[in-house]
mmCIF file of C-alpha atoms in Angstrom:
data_model
loop_
_atom_site.group_PDB
_atom_site.id
_atom_site.type_symbol
_atom_site.label_atom_id
_atom_site.label_comp_id
_atom_site.label_asym_id
_atom_site.label_seq_id
_atom_site.Cartn_x
_atom_site.Cartn_y
_atom_site.Cartn_z
ATOM 1 C CA UNK A 1 -84.106 38.068 23.022
ATOM 2 C CA UNK A 2 -87.003 38.300 20.571
ATOM 3 C CA UNK A 3 -86.139 38.579 16.906
ATOM 4 C CA UNK A 4 -88.396 39.507 14.018
ATOM 5 C CA UNK A 5 -88.628 37.265 10.990
ATOM 6 C CA UNK A 6 -85.877 38.488 8.724
ATOM 7 C CA UNK A 7 -87.413 37.052 5.540
ATOM 8 C CA UNK A 8 -91.084 37.947 5.495
ATOM 9 C CA UNK A 9 -92.143 36.053 2.361
ATOM 10 C CA UNK A 10 -92.723 32.398 3.395
ATOM 11 C CA UNK A 11 -91.759 31.031 -0.010
ATOM 12 C CA UNK A 12 -88.533 33.034 -0.122
ATOM 13 C CA UNK A 13 -87.743 31.972 3.423
ATOM 14 C CA UNK A 14 -88.346 28.292 2.689
ATOM 15 C CA UNK A 15 -86.249 28.401 -0.485
ATOM 16 C CA UNK A 16 -83.376 30.221 1.219
ATOM 17 C CA UNK A 17 -83.465 27.797 4.138
ATOM 18 C CA UNK A 18 -83.328 24.839 1.759
ATOM 19 C CA UNK A 19 -80.336 26.344 -0.038
ATOM 20 C CA UNK A 20 -78.608 26.998 3.288
ATOM 21 C CA UNK A 21 -79.042 23.394 4.361
ATOM 22 C CA UNK A 22 -77.686 22.186 1.039
ATOM 23 C CA UNK A 23 -74.658 24.531 1.133
ATOM 24 C CA UNK A 24 -73.771 24.178 4.838
ATOM 25 C CA UNK A 25 -71.195 21.455 4.351
ATOM 26 C CA UNK A 26 -69.580 23.234 1.420
ATOM 27 C CA UNK A 27 -69.350 26.530 3.340
ATOM 28 C CA UNK A 28 -67.820 24.781 6.353
ATOM 29 C CA UNK A 29 -65.183 23.177 4.140
ATOM 30 C CA UNK A 30 -64.442 26.537 2.508
ATOM 31 C CA UNK A 31 -64.134 28.208 5.927
ATOM 32 C CA UNK A 32 -61.638 25.598 7.134
ATOM 33 C CA UNK A 33 -59.639 25.918 3.902
ATOM 34 C CA UNK A 34 -59.500 29.691 4.299
ATOM 35 C CA UNK A 35 -58.359 29.405 7.918
ATOM 36 C CA UNK A 36 -55.616 27.056 6.800
ATOM 37 C CA UNK A 37 -54.596 29.575 4.151
ATOM 38 C CA UNK A 38 -54.800 32.811 6.154
ATOM 39 C CA UNK A 39 -54.298 31.906 9.829
ATOM 40 C CA UNK A 40 -50.766 30.786 10.645
ATOM 41 C CA UNK A 41 -51.671 29.821 14.200
ATOM 42 C CA UNK A 42 -54.275 27.402 12.822
ATOM 43 C CA UNK A 43 -51.750 25.757 10.482
ATOM 44 C CA UNK A 44 -49.305 25.271 13.356
ATOM 45 C CA UNK A 45 -51.800 23.654 15.704
ATOM 46 C CA UNK A 46 -51.782 19.925 16.512
ATOM 47 C CA UNK A 47 -54.173 17.849 14.358
ATOM 48 C CA UNK A 48 -56.473 17.210 17.315
ATOM 49 C CA UNK A 49 -57.034 20.922 17.917
ATOM 50 C CA UNK A 50 -57.483 21.594 14.210
ATOM 51 C CA UNK A 51 -60.183 18.938 14.055
ATOM 52 C CA UNK A 52 -62.022 20.476 17.010
ATOM 53 C CA UNK A 53 -61.880 23.920 15.394
ATOM 54 C CA UNK A 54 -63.272 22.399 12.200
ATOM 55 C CA UNK A 55 -66.173 20.977 14.184
ATOM 56 C CA UNK A 56 -66.804 24.372 15.766
ATOM 57 C CA UNK A 57 -66.916 25.994 12.307
ATOM 58 C CA UNK A 58 -69.356 23.349 11.076
ATOM 59 C CA UNK A 59 -71.478 23.737 14.203
ATOM 60 C CA UNK A 60 -71.509 27.499 13.742
ATOM 61 C CA UNK A 61 -72.902 27.257 10.200
ATOM 62 C CA UNK A 62 -75.378 24.577 11.250
ATOM 63 C CA UNK A 63 -76.496 26.731 14.184
ATOM 64 C CA UNK A 64 -76.974 29.682 11.836
ATOM 65 C CA UNK A 65 -79.159 27.535 9.607
ATOM 66 C CA UNK A 66 -81.278 26.493 12.583
ATOM 67 C CA UNK A 67 -81.383 30.067 13.851
ATOM 68 C CA UNK A 68 -82.514 31.249 10.397
ATOM 69 C CA UNK A 69 -85.239 28.607 10.413
ATOM 70 C CA UNK A 70 -86.790 29.993 13.610
ATOM 71 C CA UNK A 71 -85.331 33.444 14.379
ATOM 72 C CA UNK A 72 -87.985 34.156 17.027
ATOM 73 C CA UNK A 73 -87.254 31.018 19.072
ATOM 74 C CA UNK A 74 -84.967 31.399 22.120
ATOM 75 C CA UNK A 75 -81.714 29.555 21.476
ATOM 76 C CA UNK A 76 -78.442 29.068 23.346
ATOM 77 C CA UNK A 77 -75.969 29.844 20.604
ATOM 78 C CA UNK A 78 -72.959 29.208 22.864
ATOM 79 C CA UNK A 79 -74.200 25.675 23.499
ATOM 80 C CA UNK A 80 -75.080 25.039 19.855
ATOM 81 C CA UNK A 81 -71.716 26.224 18.531
ATOM 82 C CA UNK A 82 -69.155 25.642 21.262
ATOM 83 C CA UNK A 83 -70.771 22.674 22.975
ATOM 84 C CA UNK A 84 -68.994 20.316 20.584
ATOM 85 C CA UNK A 85 -65.535 21.469 21.699
ATOM 86 C CA UNK A 86 -63.799 20.266 24.861
ATOM 87 C CA UNK A 87 -63.192 22.724 27.683
ATOM 88 C CA UNK A 88 -59.435 22.448 27.114
ATOM 89 C CA UNK A 89 -59.865 24.226 23.770
ATOM 90 C CA UNK A 90 -60.321 27.563 25.541
ATOM 91 C CA UNK A 91 -56.769 27.116 26.833
ATOM 92 C CA UNK A 92 -55.340 26.072 23.462
ATOM 93 C CA UNK A 93 -57.125 28.775 21.454
ATOM 94 C CA UNK A 94 -57.049 32.369 22.664
ATOM 95 C CA UNK A 95 -60.033 34.695 22.499
ATOM 96 C CA UNK A 96 -58.321 36.675 19.726
ATOM 97 C CA UNK A 97 -57.811 33.498 17.696
ATOM 98 C CA UNK A 98 -61.433 32.486 18.218
ATOM 99 C CA UNK A 99 -62.561 35.888 16.959
ATOM 100 C CA UNK A 100 -60.391 35.422 13.851
ATOM 101 C CA UNK A 101 -61.881 31.967 13.300
ATOM 102 C CA UNK A 102 -65.457 33.297 13.581
ATOM 103 C CA UNK A 103 -64.681 36.283 11.347
ATOM 104 C CA UNK A 104 -63.304 33.948 8.665
ATOM 105 C CA UNK A 105 -66.377 31.722 8.850
ATOM 106 C CA UNK A 106 -68.752 34.676 8.668
ATOM 107 C CA UNK A 107 -66.867 36.061 5.656
ATOM 108 C CA UNK A 108 -67.307 32.743 3.843
ATOM 109 C CA UNK A 109 -71.046 32.773 4.584
ATOM 110 C CA UNK A 110 -71.372 36.403 3.439
ATOM 111 C CA UNK A 111 -69.637 35.611 0.163
ATOM 112 C CA UNK A 112 -72.123 32.795 -0.443
ATOM 113 C CA UNK A 113 -75.215 34.978 0.082
ATOM 114 C CA UNK A 114 -75.808 35.685 -3.611
ATOM 115 C CA UNK A 115 -75.641 31.971 -4.348
ATOM 116 C CA UNK A 116 -77.640 30.744 -1.370
ATOM 117 C CA UNK A 117 -80.412 33.343 -1.045
ATOM 118 C CA UNK A 118 -83.634 32.894 -2.973
ATOM 119 C CA UNK A 119 -84.241 35.603 -5.599
ATOM 120 C CA UNK A 120 -85.227 38.804 -3.817
ATOM 121 C CA UNK A 121 -84.095 37.529 -0.395
ATOM 122 C CA UNK A 122 -80.432 38.609 -0.616
ATOM 123 C CA UNK A 123 -80.726 41.676 1.608
ATOM 124 C CA UNK A 124 -82.775 39.804 4.185
ATOM 125 C CA UNK A 125 -80.192 36.999 4.356
ATOM 126 C CA UNK A 126 -77.362 39.520 4.603
ATOM 127 C CA UNK A 127 -79.129 41.182 7.519
ATOM 128 C CA UNK A 128 -79.627 37.790 9.116
ATOM 129 C CA UNK A 129 -75.899 37.096 8.881
ATOM 130 C CA UNK A 130 -75.089 40.448 10.516
ATOM 131 C CA UNK A 131 -77.526 39.847 13.371
ATOM 132 C CA UNK A 132 -76.230 36.314 13.875
ATOM 133 C CA UNK A 133 -72.625 37.569 13.863
ATOM 134 C CA UNK A 134 -73.510 39.899 16.713
ATOM 135 C CA UNK A 135 -75.172 37.075 18.629
ATOM 136 C CA UNK A 136 -72.247 34.720 18.190
ATOM 137 C CA UNK A 137 -69.841 37.460 19.289
ATOM 138 C CA UNK A 138 -71.744 37.734 22.566
ATOM 139 C CA UNK A 139 -71.795 33.938 22.849
ATOM 140 C CA UNK A 140 -68.022 33.794 22.348
ATOM 141 C CA UNK A 141 -67.435 36.359 25.074
ATOM 142 C CA UNK A 142 -69.701 34.370 27.385
ATOM 143 C CA UNK A 143 -67.824 31.112 26.754
ATOM 144 C CA UNK A 144 -64.436 32.661 27.500
ATOM 145 C CA UNK A 145 -65.752 34.564 30.517
ATOM 146 C CA UNK A 146 -67.163 31.366 31.995
ATOM 147 C CA UNK A 147 -63.925 29.527 31.255
ATOM 148 C CA UNK A 148 -61.919 32.297 32.922
ATOM 149 C CA UNK A 149 -64.160 32.227 35.997
ATOM 150 C CA UNK A 150 -63.910 28.447 36.266
ATOM 151 C CA UNK A 151 -60.161 28.558 35.747
ATOM 152 C CA UNK A 152 -59.807 31.339 38.311
ATOM 153 C CA UNK A 153 -61.823 29.387 40.888
ATOM 154 C CA UNK A 154 -59.786 26.247 40.216
ATOM 155 C CA UNK A 155 -56.499 28.171 40.411
ATOM 156 C CA UNK A 156 -57.571 29.715 43.723
ATOM 157 C CA UNK A 157 -58.337 26.278 45.176
ATOM 158 C CA UNK A 158 -55.050 24.901 43.845
ATOM 159 C CA UNK A 159 -53.116 27.859 45.240
ATOM 160 C CA UNK A 160 -54.730 27.465 48.669
ATOM 161 C CA UNK A 161 -53.839 23.760 48.570
ATOM 162 C CA UNK A 162 -50.180 24.572 47.858
ATOM 163 C CA UNK A 163 -50.039 27.130 50.672
ATOM 164 C CA UNK A 164 -51.743 24.770 53.114
ATOM 165 C CA UNK A 165 -49.318 21.961 52.201
ATOM 166 C CA UNK A 166 -46.370 24.210 52.994
ATOM 167 C CA UNK A 167 -47.895 25.297 56.274
ATOM 168 C CA UNK A 168 -48.756 21.767 57.390
ATOM 169 C CA UNK A 169 -45.361 20.351 56.422
ATOM 170 C CA UNK A 170 -46.788 18.028 53.764
ATOM 171 C CA UNK A 171 -44.922 19.593 50.842
ATOM 172 C CA UNK A 172 -43.563 17.161 48.254
ATOM 173 C CA UNK A 173 -42.683 17.131 44.565
ATOM 174 C CA UNK A 174 -46.406 17.370 43.756
ATOM 175 C CA UNK A 175 -46.432 20.833 45.332
ATOM 176 C CA UNK A 176 -43.775 21.948 42.848
ATOM 177 C CA UNK A 177 -45.849 20.812 39.869
ATOM 178 C CA UNK A 178 -48.975 22.509 41.233
ATOM 179 C CA UNK A 179 -47.052 25.714 41.860
ATOM 180 C CA UNK A 180 -45.608 25.585 38.343
ATOM 181 C CA UNK A 181 -49.138 25.262 36.956
ATOM 182 C CA UNK A 182 -49.958 28.494 38.807
ATOM 183 C CA UNK A 183 -47.051 30.306 37.155
ATOM 184 C CA UNK A 184 -44.568 30.045 40.035
ATOM 185 C CA UNK A 185 -41.031 30.292 38.670
ATOM 186 C CA UNK A 186 -37.814 29.292 40.401
ATOM 187 C CA UNK A 187 -36.870 32.232 42.617
ATOM 188 C CA UNK A 188 -33.635 31.919 44.572
ATOM 189 C CA UNK A 189 -35.061 33.496 47.733
ATOM 190 C CA UNK A 190 -38.339 32.343 49.247
ATOM 191 C CA UNK A 191 -40.044 33.329 52.473
ATOM 192 C CA UNK A 192 -43.478 33.169 54.052
ATOM 193 C CA UNK A 193 -45.302 36.219 55.402
ATOM 194 C CA UNK A 194 -48.215 35.641 57.749
ATOM 195 C CA UNK A 195 -50.719 37.812 59.557
ATOM 196 C CA UNK A 196 -54.427 38.272 60.137
ATOM 197 C CA UNK A 197 -56.712 38.314 57.109
ATOM 198 C CA UNK A 198 -58.884 41.395 56.673
ATOM 199 C CA UNK A 199 -62.638 41.046 56.793
ATOM 200 C CA UNK A 200 -64.492 40.730 53.520
ATOM 201 C CA UNK A 201 -64.232 38.674 50.376
ATOM 202 C CA UNK A 202 -61.093 36.525 50.466
ATOM 203 C CA UNK A 203 -60.875 36.591 46.662
ATOM 204 C CA UNK A 204 -60.533 40.371 46.750
ATOM 205 C CA UNK A 205 -57.819 40.064 49.387
ATOM 206 C CA UNK A 206 -55.878 37.557 47.280
ATOM 207 C CA UNK A 207 -56.195 39.747 44.181
ATOM 208 C CA UNK A 208 -54.955 42.769 46.141
ATOM 209 C CA UNK A 209 -51.893 40.780 47.238
ATOM 210 C CA UNK A 210 -51.208 39.816 43.625
ATOM 211 C CA UNK A 211 -51.439 43.431 42.460
ATOM 212 C CA UNK A 212 -49.039 44.572 45.158
ATOM 213 C CA UNK A 213 -46.648 41.739 44.293
ATOM 214 C CA UNK A 214 -46.676 42.608 40.590
ATOM 215 C CA UNK A 215 -45.886 46.213 41.435
ATOM 216 C CA UNK A 216 -42.962 45.096 43.652
ATOM 217 C CA UNK A 217 -41.795 42.504 41.063
ATOM 218 C CA UNK A 218 -42.263 39.588 43.461
ATOM 219 C CA UNK A 219 -43.493 36.047 42.929
ATOM 220 C CA UNK A 220 -46.357 35.143 45.270
ATOM 221 C CA UNK A 221 -48.572 32.254 46.201
ATOM 222 C CA UNK A 222 -51.244 33.245 48.674
ATOM 223 C CA UNK A 223 -54.342 32.056 50.450
ATOM 224 C CA UNK A 224 -56.684 32.932 53.286
ATOM 225 C CA UNK A 225 -56.610 30.005 55.729
ATOM 226 C CA UNK A 226 -59.184 30.575 58.425
ATOM 227 C CA UNK A 227 -58.385 33.922 60.021
ATOM 228 C CA UNK A 228 -54.825 34.005 58.668
ATOM 229 C CA UNK A 229 -53.528 35.495 55.452
ATOM 230 C CA UNK A 230 -50.515 33.504 54.267
ATOM 231 C CA UNK A 231 -48.263 34.728 51.447
ATOM 232 C CA UNK A 232 -45.366 32.739 50.012
ATOM 233 C CA UNK A 233 -43.010 35.331 48.536
ATOM 234 C CA UNK A 234 -40.236 34.690 46.043
ATOM 235 C CA UNK A 235 -37.584 37.075 44.774
ATOM 236 C CA UNK A 236 -35.933 36.430 41.397
ATOM 237 C CA UNK A 237 -32.304 35.696 40.866
ATOM 238 C CA UNK A 238 -29.547 36.262 43.398
ATOM 239 C CA UNK A 239 -28.124 39.784 43.360
ATOM 240 C CA UNK A 240 -24.396 40.429 43.215
ATOM 241 C CA UNK A 241 -22.390 43.559 43.979
ATOM 242 C CA UNK A 242 -19.791 45.193 41.743
ATOM 243 C CA UNK A 243 -17.150 42.804 43.079
ATOM 244 C CA UNK A 244 -19.175 39.774 42.049
ATOM 245 C CA UNK A 245 -20.095 38.919 45.639
ATOM 246 C CA UNK A 246 -23.602 37.733 46.367
ATOM 247 C CA UNK A 247 -25.675 40.365 48.149
ATOM 248 C CA UNK A 248 -27.879 39.093 50.969
ATOM 249 C CA UNK A 249 -31.567 39.550 50.376
ATOM 250 C CA UNK A 250 -33.365 41.755 52.867
ATOM 251 C CA UNK A 251 -36.866 40.282 53.262
ATOM 252 C CA UNK A 252 -38.307 43.243 55.172
ATOM 253 C CA UNK A 253 -38.760 45.588 52.155
ATOM 254 C CA UNK A 254 -40.536 42.790 50.288
ATOM 255 C CA UNK A 255 -42.831 42.218 53.262
ATOM 256 C CA UNK A 256 -43.539 45.938 53.551
ATOM 257 C CA UNK A 257 -44.639 45.996 49.908
ATOM 258 C CA UNK A 258 -47.442 43.572 50.825
ATOM 259 C CA UNK A 259 -48.236 44.606 54.382
ATOM 260 C CA UNK A 260 -51.032 46.993 53.440
ATOM 261 C CA UNK A 261 -53.227 44.045 52.481
ATOM 262 C CA UNK A 262 -53.135 42.493 55.976
ATOM 263 C CA UNK A 263 -55.558 43.278 58.779
ATOM 264 C CA UNK A 264 -54.282 45.343 61.733
ATOM 265 C CA UNK A 265 -52.065 43.348 64.055
ATOM 266 C CA UNK A 266 -48.725 41.577 63.882
ATOM 267 C CA UNK A 267 -47.268 40.421 60.574
ATOM 268 C CA UNK A 268 -44.485 37.868 60.843
ATOM 269 C CA UNK A 269 -41.845 37.093 58.212
ATOM 270 C CA UNK A 270 -40.419 33.588 58.161
ATOM 271 C CA UNK A 271 -36.729 32.943 57.469
ATOM 272 C CA UNK A 272 -35.509 33.075 53.880
ATOM 273 C CA UNK A 273 -34.961 29.699 52.212
ATOM 274 C CA UNK A 274 -33.648 28.663 48.822
ATOM 275 C CA UNK A 275 -36.636 26.945 47.221
ATOM 276 C CA UNK A 276 -40.352 26.297 47.527
ATOM 277 C CA UNK A 277 -40.112 22.916 49.251
ATOM 278 C CA UNK A 278 -37.925 24.438 51.955
ATOM 279 C CA UNK A 279 -40.585 27.105 52.501
ATOM 280 C CA UNK A 280 -42.258 24.683 54.933
ATOM 281 C CA UNK A 281 -39.625 25.718 57.485
ATOM 282 C CA UNK A 282 -40.307 29.392 56.806
ATOM 283 C CA UNK A 283 -44.073 28.880 57.055
ATOM 284 C CA UNK A 284 -43.882 27.004 60.348
ATOM 285 C CA UNK A 285 -41.546 29.609 61.836
ATOM 286 C CA UNK A 286 -43.888 32.407 60.742
ATOM 287 C CA UNK A 287 -46.882 30.581 62.256
ATOM 288 C CA UNK A 288 -45.041 30.045 65.531
ATOM 289 C CA UNK A 289 -44.009 33.696 65.568
ATOM 290 C CA UNK A 290 -47.579 34.832 64.968
ATOM 291 C CA UNK A 291 -48.792 32.760 67.923
ATOM 292 C CA UNK A 292 -46.069 34.142 70.196
ATOM 293 C CA UNK A 293 -46.139 37.743 69.036
ATOM 294 C CA UNK A 294 -48.558 38.826 71.746
ATOM 295 C CA UNK A 295 -45.703 38.403 74.254
ATOM 296 C CA UNK A 296 -43.850 41.283 72.558
ATOM 297 C CA UNK A 297 -46.398 44.120 72.289
ATOM 298 C CA UNK A 298 -43.835 46.539 70.865
ATOM 299 C CA UNK A 299 -42.672 44.241 68.074
ATOM 300 C CA UNK A 300 -42.161 46.022 64.749
ATOM 301 C CA UNK A 301 -44.567 45.393 61.892
ATOM 302 C CA UNK A 302 -43.488 43.361 60.026
ATOM 303 C CA UNK A 303 -41.243 41.400 62.360
ATOM 304 C CA UNK A 304 -38.875 38.565 61.521
ATOM 305 C CA UNK A 305 -39.766 35.211 63.014
ATOM 306 C CA UNK A 306 -36.135 34.885 64.160
ATOM 307 C CA UNK A 307 -36.504 38.106 66.145
ATOM 308 C CA UNK A 308 -39.259 36.341 68.079
ATOM 309 C CA UNK A 309 -37.109 33.356 69.086
ATOM 310 C CA UNK A 310 -37.321 33.978 72.857
ATOM 311 C CA UNK A 311 -41.111 34.423 72.779
ATOM 312 C CA UNK A 312 -41.480 31.350 70.568
ATOM 313 C CA UNK A 313 -39.288 29.354 72.948
ATOM 314 C CA UNK A 314 -41.380 30.432 75.944
ATOM 315 C CA UNK A 315 -44.513 29.464 74.025
ATOM 316 C CA UNK A 316 -43.169 25.934 73.610
ATOM 317 C CA UNK A 317 -41.760 26.074 70.079
ATOM 318 C CA UNK A 318 -39.140 23.336 70.122
ATOM 319 C CA UNK A 319 -37.553 24.579 66.905
ATOM 320 C CA UNK A 320 -36.967 28.005 68.422
ATOM 321 C CA UNK A 321 -35.509 26.461 71.578
ATOM 322 C CA UNK A 322 -33.087 24.360 69.583
ATOM 323 C CA UNK A 323 -32.148 27.309 67.394
ATOM 324 C CA UNK A 324 -31.315 29.449 70.434
ATOM 325 C CA UNK A 325 -29.142 26.700 71.873
ATOM 326 C CA UNK A 326 -27.360 25.976 68.604
ATOM 327 C CA UNK A 327 -26.840 29.595 67.526
ATOM 328 C CA UNK A 328 -26.052 31.196 70.899
ATOM 329 C CA UNK A 329 -25.284 28.836 73.762
ATOM 330 C CA UNK A 330 -23.178 26.267 71.952
ATOM 331 C CA UNK A 331 -20.937 28.807 70.122
ATOM 332 C CA UNK A 332 -20.336 30.600 73.447
ATOM 333 C CA UNK A 333 -19.590 27.333 75.177
ATOM 334 C CA UNK A 334 -17.127 26.389 72.456
ATOM 335 C CA UNK A 335 -15.483 29.814 72.684
ATOM 336 C CA UNK A 336 -14.504 29.157 76.306
ATOM 337 C CA UNK A 337 -16.038 29.349 79.732
ATOM 338 C CA UNK A 338 -14.882 32.932 80.212
ATOM 339 C CA UNK A 339 -17.435 34.266 77.732
ATOM 340 C CA UNK A 340 -20.315 32.306 79.234
ATOM 341 C CA UNK A 341 -19.388 33.244 82.775
ATOM 342 C CA UNK A 342 -18.907 36.913 81.918
ATOM 343 C CA UNK A 343 -22.182 37.115 80.023
ATOM 344 C CA UNK A 344 -24.080 35.364 82.788
ATOM 345 C CA UNK A 345 -22.696 37.625 85.513
ATOM 346 C CA UNK A 346 -23.209 40.748 83.408
ATOM 347 C CA UNK A 347 -26.876 39.890 82.843
ATOM 348 C CA UNK A 348 -27.363 39.062 86.531
ATOM 349 C CA UNK A 349 -25.803 42.370 87.524
ATOM 350 C CA UNK A 350 -28.413 44.372 85.598
ATOM 351 C CA UNK A 351 -26.027 44.963 82.693
ATOM 352 C CA UNK A 352 -23.512 46.792 84.858
ATOM 353 C CA UNK A 353 -19.898 46.618 83.676
ATOM 354 C CA UNK A 354 -18.530 47.630 87.049
ATOM 355 C CA UNK A 355 -20.744 45.197 88.949
ATOM 356 C CA UNK A 356 -19.779 42.317 86.652
ATOM 357 C CA UNK A 357 -16.084 43.258 86.966
ATOM 358 C CA UNK A 358 -16.270 43.194 90.768
ATOM 359 C CA UNK A 359 -17.995 39.799 90.757
ATOM 360 C CA UNK A 360 -15.418 38.366 88.345
ATOM 361 C CA UNK A 361 -12.405 40.087 89.954
ATOM 362 C CA UNK A 362 -11.335 41.551 86.621
ATOM 363 C CA UNK A 363 -10.970 45.019 85.167
ATOM 364 C CA UNK A 364 -14.112 46.574 83.556
ATOM 365 C CA UNK A 365 -12.214 46.760 80.255
ATOM 366 C CA UNK A 366 -11.844 42.982 80.375
ATOM 367 C CA UNK A 367 -15.602 42.651 80.789
ATOM 368 C CA UNK A 368 -16.091 45.099 77.945
ATOM 369 C CA UNK A 369 -13.766 43.097 75.679
ATOM 370 C CA UNK A 370 -15.462 39.802 76.510
ATOM 371 C CA UNK A 371 -18.891 41.256 75.821
ATOM 372 C CA UNK A 372 -17.681 42.443 72.408
ATOM 373 C CA UNK A 373 -16.527 38.872 71.805
ATOM 374 C CA UNK A 374 -20.037 37.684 72.752
ATOM 375 C CA UNK A 375 -21.438 39.995 70.090
ATOM 376 C CA UNK A 376 -18.938 38.702 67.532
ATOM 377 C CA UNK A 377 -19.789 35.089 68.305
ATOM 378 C CA UNK A 378 -23.582 35.352 68.528
ATOM 379 C CA UNK A 379 -24.569 38.526 66.695
ATOM 380 C CA UNK A 380 -26.378 39.769 69.824
ATOM 381 C CA UNK A 381 -25.102 42.759 71.826
ATOM 382 C CA UNK A 382 -25.522 42.204 75.595
ATOM 383 C CA UNK A 383 -25.859 45.968 76.146
ATOM 384 C CA UNK A 384 -29.041 46.040 74.036
ATOM 385 C CA UNK A 385 -32.145 45.332 76.112
ATOM 386 C CA UNK A 386 -33.813 43.151 73.486
ATOM 387 C CA UNK A 387 -30.625 41.224 72.729
ATOM 388 C CA UNK A 388 -29.971 40.746 76.443
ATOM 389 C CA UNK A 389 -33.412 39.142 76.807
ATOM 390 C CA UNK A 390 -32.666 36.759 73.930
ATOM 391 C CA UNK A 391 -29.253 35.884 75.363
ATOM 392 C CA UNK A 392 -30.724 35.220 78.798
ATOM 393 C CA UNK A 393 -33.301 32.804 77.391
ATOM 394 C CA UNK A 394 -30.624 31.069 75.298
ATOM 395 C CA UNK A 395 -28.374 30.608 78.335
ATOM 396 C CA UNK A 396 -31.216 29.122 80.363
ATOM 397 C CA UNK A 397 -32.177 26.714 77.608
ATOM 398 C CA UNK A 398 -28.571 25.702 77.021
ATOM 399 C CA UNK A 399 -28.019 24.931 80.664
ATOM 400 C CA UNK A 400 -31.221 22.923 80.846
ATOM 401 C CA UNK A 401 -30.185 20.913 77.821
ATOM 402 C CA UNK A 402 -26.666 20.386 79.176
ATOM 403 C CA UNK A 403 -28.223 19.007 82.341
#
């Protein structure tokens, strides 16, 4: 930006410049003293940060002197003033505090105009201070904008690293510290939601997920990994009912609050776990469910990974196979051979009570009772088509494992 010479008389300009150079140190000291007197946040800062702020104030007055010397020359005020401070200072000092610091320094310089300006150059110097104040305000905004962009890019990389570690099973204590640096709290319920990422800028997708999560009062860590959008979701403290009993968390409403940000196609919700490190299990289950979801075209959206256990088992997911055996076959086996035999015959007889009763030489009510017991033991109702499919796969896997 071109600037006109603010003091047109060369002699006045030279005299004012000489006075500025002579008074720079004194004005910097006065500015620091006034900050210490008027700004409580400055007084409470660690000595290291106070010293850096003092250097910034000194650099600001020195940069003004140089700017006044050659107002037409292009200069990078942000580099001249803030280049002396470490990048960490933008974290320790907020933009509002920086504005207060600059305002205090400018006030000290303005108060010294009558003393510093050569006779007849007071108005010109005052105008110079006003113009410089505007320039340094823009420079301050630029410094904090650049810092925010850099911090945002770094946070995005760190967040993607955390999500990838959970997905790959490499989560350790380091993941907790990285997540804490990203603002992740300690929610009692954690799950992973996974689906296809929409086309377009991944940063916009991630920001849309964050907005939706804030609206739903959810904690999230998210990242676009290849073609997949992965969201680690946390819900605050455990909820209790009026009797003081813990209420189970339903993950589906939380997933629905975020589902609009996914591309068309299946969205799978991993099982709920108690902490971030355990979210590896949820992430791997969600990934396995997403791979197997094509085998169930009518699956709801979103769908729980545990509702996809039979498809996951058929796709070769060993965890799903073991879960079906442990949660269905083994409890039925332990409950007595009558339940296993009745369930097996019922499924083979196309879910016919009468047909199963004839094959077992029992009354249909006995079959009905045993099937209710199957539901009590496993949570799956043999009369439901989807549950019957899951039970059939579990029986087959259990028998194979039993040899």
